[in-house]
PDB file of C-alpha atoms in Angstrom:
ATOM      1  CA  UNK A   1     146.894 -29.428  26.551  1.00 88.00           C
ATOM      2  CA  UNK A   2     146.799 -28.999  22.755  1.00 92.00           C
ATOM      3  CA  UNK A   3     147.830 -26.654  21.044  1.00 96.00           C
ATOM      4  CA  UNK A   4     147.378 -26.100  17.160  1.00 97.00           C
ATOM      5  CA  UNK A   5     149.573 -24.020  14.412  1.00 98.00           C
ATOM      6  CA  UNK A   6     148.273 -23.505  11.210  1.00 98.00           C
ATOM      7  CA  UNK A   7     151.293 -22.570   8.447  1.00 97.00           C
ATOM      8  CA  UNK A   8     150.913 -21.933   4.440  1.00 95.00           C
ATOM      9  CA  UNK A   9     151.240 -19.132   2.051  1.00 96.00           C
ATOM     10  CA  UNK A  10     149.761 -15.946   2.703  1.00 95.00           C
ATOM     11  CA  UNK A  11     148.650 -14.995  -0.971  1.00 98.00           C
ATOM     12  CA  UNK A  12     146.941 -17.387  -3.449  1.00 98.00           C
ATOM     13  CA  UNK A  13     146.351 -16.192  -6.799  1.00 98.00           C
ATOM     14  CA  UNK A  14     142.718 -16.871  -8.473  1.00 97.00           C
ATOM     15  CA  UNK A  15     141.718 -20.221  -9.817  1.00 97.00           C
ATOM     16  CA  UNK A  16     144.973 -21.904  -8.216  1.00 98.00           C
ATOM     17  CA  UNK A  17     144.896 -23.702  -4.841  1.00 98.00           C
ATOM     18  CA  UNK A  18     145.099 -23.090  -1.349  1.00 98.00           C
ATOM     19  CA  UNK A  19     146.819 -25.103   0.801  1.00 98.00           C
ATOM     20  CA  UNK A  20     147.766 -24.799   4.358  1.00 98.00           C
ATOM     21  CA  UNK A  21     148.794 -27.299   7.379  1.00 98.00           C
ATOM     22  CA  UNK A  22     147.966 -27.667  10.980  1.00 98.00           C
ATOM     23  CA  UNK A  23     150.675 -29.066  13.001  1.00 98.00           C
ATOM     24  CA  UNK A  24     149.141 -30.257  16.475  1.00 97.00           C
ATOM     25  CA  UNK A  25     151.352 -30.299  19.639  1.00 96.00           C
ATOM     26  CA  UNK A  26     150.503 -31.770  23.394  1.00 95.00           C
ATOM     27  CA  UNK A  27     148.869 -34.970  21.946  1.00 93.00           C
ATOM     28  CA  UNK A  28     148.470 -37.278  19.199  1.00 94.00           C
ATOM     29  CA  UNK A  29     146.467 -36.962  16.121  1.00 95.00           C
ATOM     30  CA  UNK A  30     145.871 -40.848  16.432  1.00 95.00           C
ATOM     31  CA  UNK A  31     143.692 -40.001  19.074  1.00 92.00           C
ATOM     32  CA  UNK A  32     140.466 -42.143  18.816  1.00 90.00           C
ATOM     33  CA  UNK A  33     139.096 -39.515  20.760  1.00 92.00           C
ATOM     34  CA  UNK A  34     139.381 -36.578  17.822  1.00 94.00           C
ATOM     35  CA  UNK A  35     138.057 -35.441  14.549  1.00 96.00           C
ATOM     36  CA  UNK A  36     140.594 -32.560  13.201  1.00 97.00           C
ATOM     37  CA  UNK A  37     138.652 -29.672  12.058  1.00 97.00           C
ATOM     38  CA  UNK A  38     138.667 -26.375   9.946  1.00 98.00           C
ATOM     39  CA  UNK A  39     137.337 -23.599  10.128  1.00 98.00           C
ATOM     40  CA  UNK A  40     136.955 -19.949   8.107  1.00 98.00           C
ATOM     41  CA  UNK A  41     136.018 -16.654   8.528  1.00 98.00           C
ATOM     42  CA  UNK A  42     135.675 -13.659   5.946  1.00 98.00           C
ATOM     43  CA  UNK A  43     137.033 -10.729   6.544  1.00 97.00           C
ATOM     44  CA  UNK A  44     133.681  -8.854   8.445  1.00 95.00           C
ATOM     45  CA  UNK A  45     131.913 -11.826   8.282  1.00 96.00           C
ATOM     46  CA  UNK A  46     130.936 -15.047  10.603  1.00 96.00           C
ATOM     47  CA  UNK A  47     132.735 -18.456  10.981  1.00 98.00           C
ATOM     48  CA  UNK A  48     132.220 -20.924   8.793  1.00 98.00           C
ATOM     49  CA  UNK A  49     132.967 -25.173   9.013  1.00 98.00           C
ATOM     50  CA  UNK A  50     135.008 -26.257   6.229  1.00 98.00           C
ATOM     51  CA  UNK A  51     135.528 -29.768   7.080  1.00 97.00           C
ATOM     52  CA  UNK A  52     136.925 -32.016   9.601  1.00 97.00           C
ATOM     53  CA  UNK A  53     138.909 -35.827   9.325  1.00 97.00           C
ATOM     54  CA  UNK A  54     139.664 -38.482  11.744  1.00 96.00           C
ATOM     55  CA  UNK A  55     143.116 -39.693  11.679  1.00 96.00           C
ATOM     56  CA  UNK A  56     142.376 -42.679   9.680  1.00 96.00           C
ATOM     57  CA  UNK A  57     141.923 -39.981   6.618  1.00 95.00           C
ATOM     58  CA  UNK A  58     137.878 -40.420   7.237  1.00 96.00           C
ATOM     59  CA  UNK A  59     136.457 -36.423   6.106  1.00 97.00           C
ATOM     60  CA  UNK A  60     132.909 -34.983   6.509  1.00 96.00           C
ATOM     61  CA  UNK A  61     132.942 -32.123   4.313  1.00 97.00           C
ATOM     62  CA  UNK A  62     130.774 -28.175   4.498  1.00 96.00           C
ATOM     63  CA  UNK A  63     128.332 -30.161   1.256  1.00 94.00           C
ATOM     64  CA  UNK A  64     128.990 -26.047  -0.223  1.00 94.00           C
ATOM     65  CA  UNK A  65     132.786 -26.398  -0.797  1.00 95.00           C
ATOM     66  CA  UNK A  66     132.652 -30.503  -1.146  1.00 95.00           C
ATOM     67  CA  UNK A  67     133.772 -30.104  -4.738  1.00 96.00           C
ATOM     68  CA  UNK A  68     136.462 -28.145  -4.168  1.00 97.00           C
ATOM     69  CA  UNK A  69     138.197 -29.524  -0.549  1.00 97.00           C
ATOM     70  CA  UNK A  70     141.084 -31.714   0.495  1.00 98.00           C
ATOM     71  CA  UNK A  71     141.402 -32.682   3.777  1.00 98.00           C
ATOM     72  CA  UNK A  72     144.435 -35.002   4.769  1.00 98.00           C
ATOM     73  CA  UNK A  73     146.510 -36.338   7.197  1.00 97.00           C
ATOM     74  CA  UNK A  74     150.407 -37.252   7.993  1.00 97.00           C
ATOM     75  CA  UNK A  75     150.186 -38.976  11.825  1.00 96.00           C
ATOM     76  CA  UNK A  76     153.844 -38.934  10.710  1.00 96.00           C
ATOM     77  CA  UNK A  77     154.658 -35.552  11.268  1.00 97.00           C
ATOM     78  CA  UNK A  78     151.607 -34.961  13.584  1.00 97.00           C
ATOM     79  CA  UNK A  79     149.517 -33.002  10.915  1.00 98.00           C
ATOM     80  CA  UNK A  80     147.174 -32.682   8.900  1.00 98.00           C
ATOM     81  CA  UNK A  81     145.973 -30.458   5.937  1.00 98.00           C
ATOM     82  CA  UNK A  82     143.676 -28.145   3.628  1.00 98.00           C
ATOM     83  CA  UNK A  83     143.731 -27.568   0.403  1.00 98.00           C
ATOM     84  CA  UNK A  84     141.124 -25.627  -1.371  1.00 98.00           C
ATOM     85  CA  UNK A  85     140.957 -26.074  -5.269  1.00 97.00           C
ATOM     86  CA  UNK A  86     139.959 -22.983  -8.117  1.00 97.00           C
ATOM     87  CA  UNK A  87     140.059 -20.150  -5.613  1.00 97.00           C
ATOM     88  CA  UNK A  88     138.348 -16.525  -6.009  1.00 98.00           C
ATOM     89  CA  UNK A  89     138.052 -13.787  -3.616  1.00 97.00           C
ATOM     90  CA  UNK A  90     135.190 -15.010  -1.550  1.00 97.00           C
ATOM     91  CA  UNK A  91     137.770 -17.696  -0.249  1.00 98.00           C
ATOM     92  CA  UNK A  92     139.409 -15.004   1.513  1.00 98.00           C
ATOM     93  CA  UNK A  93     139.413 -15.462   5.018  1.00 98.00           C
ATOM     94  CA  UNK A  94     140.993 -16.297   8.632  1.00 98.00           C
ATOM     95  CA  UNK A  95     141.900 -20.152   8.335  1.00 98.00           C
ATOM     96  CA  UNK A  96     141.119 -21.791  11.814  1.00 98.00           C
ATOM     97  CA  UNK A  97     142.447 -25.633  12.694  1.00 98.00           C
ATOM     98  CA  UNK A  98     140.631 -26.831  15.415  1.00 97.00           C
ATOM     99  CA  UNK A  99     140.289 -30.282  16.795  1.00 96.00           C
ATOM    100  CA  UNK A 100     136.543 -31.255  17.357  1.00 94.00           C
ATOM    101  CA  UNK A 101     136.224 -34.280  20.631  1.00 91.00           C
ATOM    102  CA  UNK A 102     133.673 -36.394  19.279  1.00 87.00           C
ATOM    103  CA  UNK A 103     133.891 -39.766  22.135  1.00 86.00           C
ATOM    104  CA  UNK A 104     131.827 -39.969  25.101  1.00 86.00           C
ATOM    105  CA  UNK A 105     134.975 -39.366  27.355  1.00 85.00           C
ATOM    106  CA  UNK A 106     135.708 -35.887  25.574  1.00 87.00           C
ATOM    107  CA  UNK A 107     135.064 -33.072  28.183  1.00 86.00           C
ATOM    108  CA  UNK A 108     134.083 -30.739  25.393  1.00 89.00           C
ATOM    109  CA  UNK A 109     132.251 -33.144  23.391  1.00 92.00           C
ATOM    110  CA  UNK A 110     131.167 -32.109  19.816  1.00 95.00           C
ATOM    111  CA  UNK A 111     132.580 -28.670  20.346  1.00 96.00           C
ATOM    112  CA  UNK A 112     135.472 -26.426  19.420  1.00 96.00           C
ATOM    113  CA  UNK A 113     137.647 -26.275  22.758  1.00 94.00           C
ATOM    114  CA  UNK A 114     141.196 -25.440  21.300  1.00 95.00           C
ATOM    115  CA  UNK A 115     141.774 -23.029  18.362  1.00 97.00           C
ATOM    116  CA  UNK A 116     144.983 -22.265  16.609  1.00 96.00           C
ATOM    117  CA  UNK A 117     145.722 -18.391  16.351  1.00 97.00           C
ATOM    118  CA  UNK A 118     144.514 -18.247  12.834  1.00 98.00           C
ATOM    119  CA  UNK A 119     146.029 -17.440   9.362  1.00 98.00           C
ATOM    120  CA  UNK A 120     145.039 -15.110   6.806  1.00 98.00           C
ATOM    121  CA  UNK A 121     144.624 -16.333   2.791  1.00 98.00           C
ATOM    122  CA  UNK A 122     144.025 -13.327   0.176  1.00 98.00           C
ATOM    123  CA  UNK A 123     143.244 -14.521  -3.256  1.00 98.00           C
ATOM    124  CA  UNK A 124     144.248 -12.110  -5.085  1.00 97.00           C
ATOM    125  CA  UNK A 125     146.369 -11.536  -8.747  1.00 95.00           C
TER     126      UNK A 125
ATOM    127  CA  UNK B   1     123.071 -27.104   5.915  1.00 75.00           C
ATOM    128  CA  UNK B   2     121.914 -23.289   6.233  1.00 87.00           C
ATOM    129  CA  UNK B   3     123.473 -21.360   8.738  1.00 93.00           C
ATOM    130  CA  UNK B   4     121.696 -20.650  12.112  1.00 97.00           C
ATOM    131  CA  UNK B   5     119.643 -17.601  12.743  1.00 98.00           C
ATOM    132  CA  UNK B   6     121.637 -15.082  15.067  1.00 98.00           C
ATOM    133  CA  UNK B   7     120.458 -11.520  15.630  1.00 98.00           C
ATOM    134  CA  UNK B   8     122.986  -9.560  13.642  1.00 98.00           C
ATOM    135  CA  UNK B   9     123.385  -7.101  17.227  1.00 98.00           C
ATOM    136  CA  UNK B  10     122.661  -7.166  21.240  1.00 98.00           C
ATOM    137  CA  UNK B  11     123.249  -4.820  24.008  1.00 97.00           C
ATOM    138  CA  UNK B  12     122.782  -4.107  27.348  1.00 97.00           C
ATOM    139  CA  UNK B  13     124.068  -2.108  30.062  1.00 97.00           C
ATOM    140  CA  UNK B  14     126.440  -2.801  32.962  1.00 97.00           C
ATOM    141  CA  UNK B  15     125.259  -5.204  35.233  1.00 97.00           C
ATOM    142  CA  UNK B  16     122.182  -6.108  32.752  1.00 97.00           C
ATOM    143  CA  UNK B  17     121.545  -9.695  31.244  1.00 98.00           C
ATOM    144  CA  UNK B  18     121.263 -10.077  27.973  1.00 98.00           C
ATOM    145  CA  UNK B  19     120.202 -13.168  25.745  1.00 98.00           C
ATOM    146  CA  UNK B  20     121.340 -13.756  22.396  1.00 98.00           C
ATOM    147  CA  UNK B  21     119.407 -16.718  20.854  1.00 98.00           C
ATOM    148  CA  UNK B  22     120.384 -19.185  18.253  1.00 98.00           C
ATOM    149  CA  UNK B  23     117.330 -21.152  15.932  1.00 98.00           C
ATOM    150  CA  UNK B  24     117.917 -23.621  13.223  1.00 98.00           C
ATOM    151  CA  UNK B  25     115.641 -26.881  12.265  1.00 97.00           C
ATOM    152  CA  UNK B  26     115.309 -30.097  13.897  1.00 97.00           C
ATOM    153  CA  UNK B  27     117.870 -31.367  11.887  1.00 96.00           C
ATOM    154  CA  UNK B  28     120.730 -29.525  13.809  1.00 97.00           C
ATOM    155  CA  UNK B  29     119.616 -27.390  16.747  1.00 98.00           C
ATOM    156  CA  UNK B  30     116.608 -29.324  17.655  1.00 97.00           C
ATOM    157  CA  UNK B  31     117.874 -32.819  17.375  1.00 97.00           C
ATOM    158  CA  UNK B  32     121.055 -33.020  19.146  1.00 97.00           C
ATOM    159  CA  UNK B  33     121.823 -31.667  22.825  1.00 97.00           C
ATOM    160  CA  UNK B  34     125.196 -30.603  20.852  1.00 97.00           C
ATOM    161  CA  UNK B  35     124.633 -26.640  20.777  1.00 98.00           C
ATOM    162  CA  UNK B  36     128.194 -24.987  21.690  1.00 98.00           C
ATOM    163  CA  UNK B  37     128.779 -20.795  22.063  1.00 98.00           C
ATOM    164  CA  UNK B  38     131.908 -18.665  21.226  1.00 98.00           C
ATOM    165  CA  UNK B  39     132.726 -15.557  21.857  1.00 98.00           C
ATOM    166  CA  UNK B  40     135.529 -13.599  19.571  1.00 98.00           C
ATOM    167  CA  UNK B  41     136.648 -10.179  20.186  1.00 98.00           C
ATOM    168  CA  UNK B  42     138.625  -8.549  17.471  1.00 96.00           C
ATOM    169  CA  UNK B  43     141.986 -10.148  15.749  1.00 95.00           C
ATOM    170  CA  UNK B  44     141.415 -13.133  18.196  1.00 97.00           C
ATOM    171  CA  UNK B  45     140.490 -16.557  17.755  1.00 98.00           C
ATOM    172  CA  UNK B  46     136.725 -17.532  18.767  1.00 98.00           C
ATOM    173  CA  UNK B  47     137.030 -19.188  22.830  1.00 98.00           C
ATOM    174  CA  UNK B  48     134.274 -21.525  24.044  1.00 97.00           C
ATOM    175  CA  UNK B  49     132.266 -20.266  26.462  1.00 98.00           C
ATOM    176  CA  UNK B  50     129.185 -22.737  26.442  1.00 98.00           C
ATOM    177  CA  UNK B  51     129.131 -26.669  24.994  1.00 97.00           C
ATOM    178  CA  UNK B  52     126.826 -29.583  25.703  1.00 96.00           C
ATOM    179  CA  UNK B  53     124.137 -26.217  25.536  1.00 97.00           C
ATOM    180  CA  UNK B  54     124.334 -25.246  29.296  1.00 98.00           C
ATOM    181  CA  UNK B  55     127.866 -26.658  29.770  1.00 97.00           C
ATOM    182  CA  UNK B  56     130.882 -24.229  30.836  1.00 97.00           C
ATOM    183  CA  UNK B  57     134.646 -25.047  30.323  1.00 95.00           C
ATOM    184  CA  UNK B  58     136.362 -24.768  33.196  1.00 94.00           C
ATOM    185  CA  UNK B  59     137.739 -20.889  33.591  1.00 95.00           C
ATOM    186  CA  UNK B  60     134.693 -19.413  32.135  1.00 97.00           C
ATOM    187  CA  UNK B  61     132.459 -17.452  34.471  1.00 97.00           C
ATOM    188  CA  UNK B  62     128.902 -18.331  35.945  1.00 96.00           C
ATOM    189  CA  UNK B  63     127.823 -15.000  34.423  1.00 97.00           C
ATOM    190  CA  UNK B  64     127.276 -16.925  31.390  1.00 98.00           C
ATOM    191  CA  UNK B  65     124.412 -19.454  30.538  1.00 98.00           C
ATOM    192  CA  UNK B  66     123.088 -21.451  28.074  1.00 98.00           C
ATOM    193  CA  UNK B  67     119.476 -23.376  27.349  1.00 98.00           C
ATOM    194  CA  UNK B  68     117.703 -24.708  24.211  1.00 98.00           C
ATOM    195  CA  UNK B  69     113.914 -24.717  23.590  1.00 98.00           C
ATOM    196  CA  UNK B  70     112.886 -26.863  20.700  1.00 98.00           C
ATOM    197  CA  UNK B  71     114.904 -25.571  17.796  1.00 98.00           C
ATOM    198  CA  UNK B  72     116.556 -22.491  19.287  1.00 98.00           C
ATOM    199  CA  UNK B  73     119.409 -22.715  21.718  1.00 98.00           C
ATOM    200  CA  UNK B  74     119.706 -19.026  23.960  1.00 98.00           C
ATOM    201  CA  UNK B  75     123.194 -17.840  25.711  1.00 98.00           C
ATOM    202  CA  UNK B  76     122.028 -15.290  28.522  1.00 98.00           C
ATOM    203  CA  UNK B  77     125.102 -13.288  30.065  1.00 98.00           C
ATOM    204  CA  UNK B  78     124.296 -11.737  33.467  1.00 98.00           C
ATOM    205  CA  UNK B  79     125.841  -8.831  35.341  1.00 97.00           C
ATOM    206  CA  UNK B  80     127.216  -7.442  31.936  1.00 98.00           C
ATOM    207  CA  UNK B  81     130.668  -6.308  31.938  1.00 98.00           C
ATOM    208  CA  UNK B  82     132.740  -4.435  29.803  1.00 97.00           C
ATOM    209  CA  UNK B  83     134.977  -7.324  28.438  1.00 97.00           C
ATOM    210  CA  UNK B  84     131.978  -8.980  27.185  1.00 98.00           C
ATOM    211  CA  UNK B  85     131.782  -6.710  24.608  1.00 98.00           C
ATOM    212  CA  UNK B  86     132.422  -9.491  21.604  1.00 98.00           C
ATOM    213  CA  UNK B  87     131.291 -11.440  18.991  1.00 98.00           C
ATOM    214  CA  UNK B  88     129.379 -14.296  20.186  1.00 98.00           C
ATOM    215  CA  UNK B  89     128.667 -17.461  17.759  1.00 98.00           C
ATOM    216  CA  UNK B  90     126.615 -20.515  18.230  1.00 98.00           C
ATOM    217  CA  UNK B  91     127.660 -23.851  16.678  1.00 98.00           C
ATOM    218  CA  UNK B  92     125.156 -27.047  16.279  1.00 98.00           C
ATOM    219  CA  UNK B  93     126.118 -30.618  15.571  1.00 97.00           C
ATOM    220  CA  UNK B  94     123.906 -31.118  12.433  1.00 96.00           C
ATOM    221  CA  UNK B  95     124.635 -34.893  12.508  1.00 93.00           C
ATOM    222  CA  UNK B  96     127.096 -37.407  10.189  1.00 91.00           C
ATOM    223  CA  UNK B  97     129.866 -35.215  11.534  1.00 91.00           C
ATOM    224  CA  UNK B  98     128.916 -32.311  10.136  1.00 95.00           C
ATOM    225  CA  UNK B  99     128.955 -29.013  12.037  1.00 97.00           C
ATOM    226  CA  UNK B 100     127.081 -25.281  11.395  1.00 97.00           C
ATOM    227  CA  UNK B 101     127.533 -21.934  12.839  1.00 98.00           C
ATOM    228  CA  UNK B 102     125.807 -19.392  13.419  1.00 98.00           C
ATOM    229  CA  UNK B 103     126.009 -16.203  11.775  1.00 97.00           C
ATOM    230  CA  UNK B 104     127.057 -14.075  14.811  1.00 98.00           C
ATOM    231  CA  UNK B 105     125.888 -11.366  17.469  1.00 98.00           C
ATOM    232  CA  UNK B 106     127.707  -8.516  18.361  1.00 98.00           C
ATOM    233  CA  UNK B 107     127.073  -7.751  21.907  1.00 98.00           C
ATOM    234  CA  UNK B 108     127.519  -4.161  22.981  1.00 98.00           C
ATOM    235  CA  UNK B 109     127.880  -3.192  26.539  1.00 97.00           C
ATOM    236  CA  UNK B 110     126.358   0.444  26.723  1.00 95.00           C
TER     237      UNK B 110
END
C-alpha cells in the first residue's frame, strides 16, 4: 500500500520560493503505472490540481500556475518535488502529494486513491 | 480549465438521500468516464469515495453512489448518517493529463 509524506518549510516569505518534497513509501516511483501528483487547498477554500509528473520527469501542469511551477523527480531517493516560484499570500494553503494511477491495470484509474496527511505553507514577511 | 460547478451547501436528514451534483463542459466532465468524488471532513485529507463515476474503493459503503448525465456527474448518499457530515469534492480528468476539481459541497446532516 502506498503511503506518501510531504516535508518542507512551514513559512515562505513573499516573492521567494516554495519548495517542498514527497517521499513515497510501499512502492516505486518508477512505476509505469503512476503519474505523481499535487494538490492545494486554501485555507476555507476547495482543492485545487497543481501538477502531476511521471517518473521519467514528464509534468502536465494547472495552465494558471504554469509560469511559476517545478515539478521534479529523484527515483533515487524515492521522491519527488514542488517548488513554487514569486510567492504571495494566495499561495497559502494545505500542500497535498498524491499519486494519480493512470494504466488500464490501475484499480483507481485517473483518480486520487492515496493522499499524504498534508502540509501547511504561509507566505508571509 | 475552470473549475466544476458544485453547490456551495447540501443537507438532509437522517436516513434521507441526498445528491450533490457536479457540471463542467464536454471537455472534462462530459468527455471522459473519469469523474472521481472525495469527501474531507475537517483537518483531514480528502478520501475517495467514488472513481470511474459509479465506482467504489473497496471499504466505502453502498450508501454512496455515483452517475453522470451529459456534462454533470451526481454523488447521491442514501440513508444519511451523521459521519457524512463533510466536504464532498468532485474531480474530472480534463484530458492531456490534466485534472480539475470541483469547488466543493458541504453536506449537512440535520
Amino acid at each position: 500500500q502506498l503511503q506518501l509524506q510531504e516535508s518542507g518549510p512551514g513559512l515562505v516569505k513573499p516573492s521567494e520560493t516554495l519548495s517542498l518534497t514527497c517521499t513515497v513509501s510501499g512502492g516505486s516511483i518508477s512505476s509505469s503505472s503512476y503519474y505523481w501528483g499535487w494538490i492545494r487547498q486554501p485555507p476555507g477554500k476547495g482543492l485545487e490540481w497543481i501538477g502531476t509528473i511521471y517518473h521519467t520527469g514528464y509534468t502536465y501542469y494547472n495552465p494558471s500556475l504554469k509560469s511559476r511551477l517545478t515539478i521534479s523527480v529523484d527515483t533515487s531517493k524515492n521522491q519527488y518535488s514542488l517548488q513554487v516560484n514569486s510567492v504571495t499570500a494566495a499561495d497559502t494553503a494545505v500542500y497535498y502529494c498524491a499519486p494519480y494511477c493512470f494504466a488500464t491495470s490501475c484499480y483507481t484509474r485517473r483518480a486520487f486513491g492515496v493522499w499524504g496527511q498534508g502540509t501547511t505553507v504561509t507566505v508571509s514577511s | 480549465q475552470s473549475a466544476l460547478t458544485q453547490p456551495p451547501s447540501a443537507s438532509g436528514s437522517p436516513g434521507q438521500s441526498v445528491t450533490i451534483s457536479c457540471t463542467g463542459t464536454s471537455s472534462d466532465v462530459g468527455g471522459y468516464d473519469y469523474v472521481s468524488w472525495y469527501q474531507q471532513h475537517p483537518g483531514k485529507a480528502p478520501k475517495l469515495m467514488i472513481y470511474e463515476v459509479t465506482k467504489r474503493p473497496s471499504g466505502v459503503p453502498d450508501r454512496f453512489s455515483g452517475s453522470k448525465s451529459g456534462n454533470t456527474a451526481s454523488l447521491t448518499v442514501s440513508g444519511l448518517q451523521a459521519e457524512d457530515e463533510a466536504h464532498y469534492y468532485c474531480d474530472s480528468y480534463a484530458g492531456n493529463n490534466n485534472v480539475v476539481f470541483g469547488g466543493g459541497t458541504k453536506l449537512t446532516v440535520l
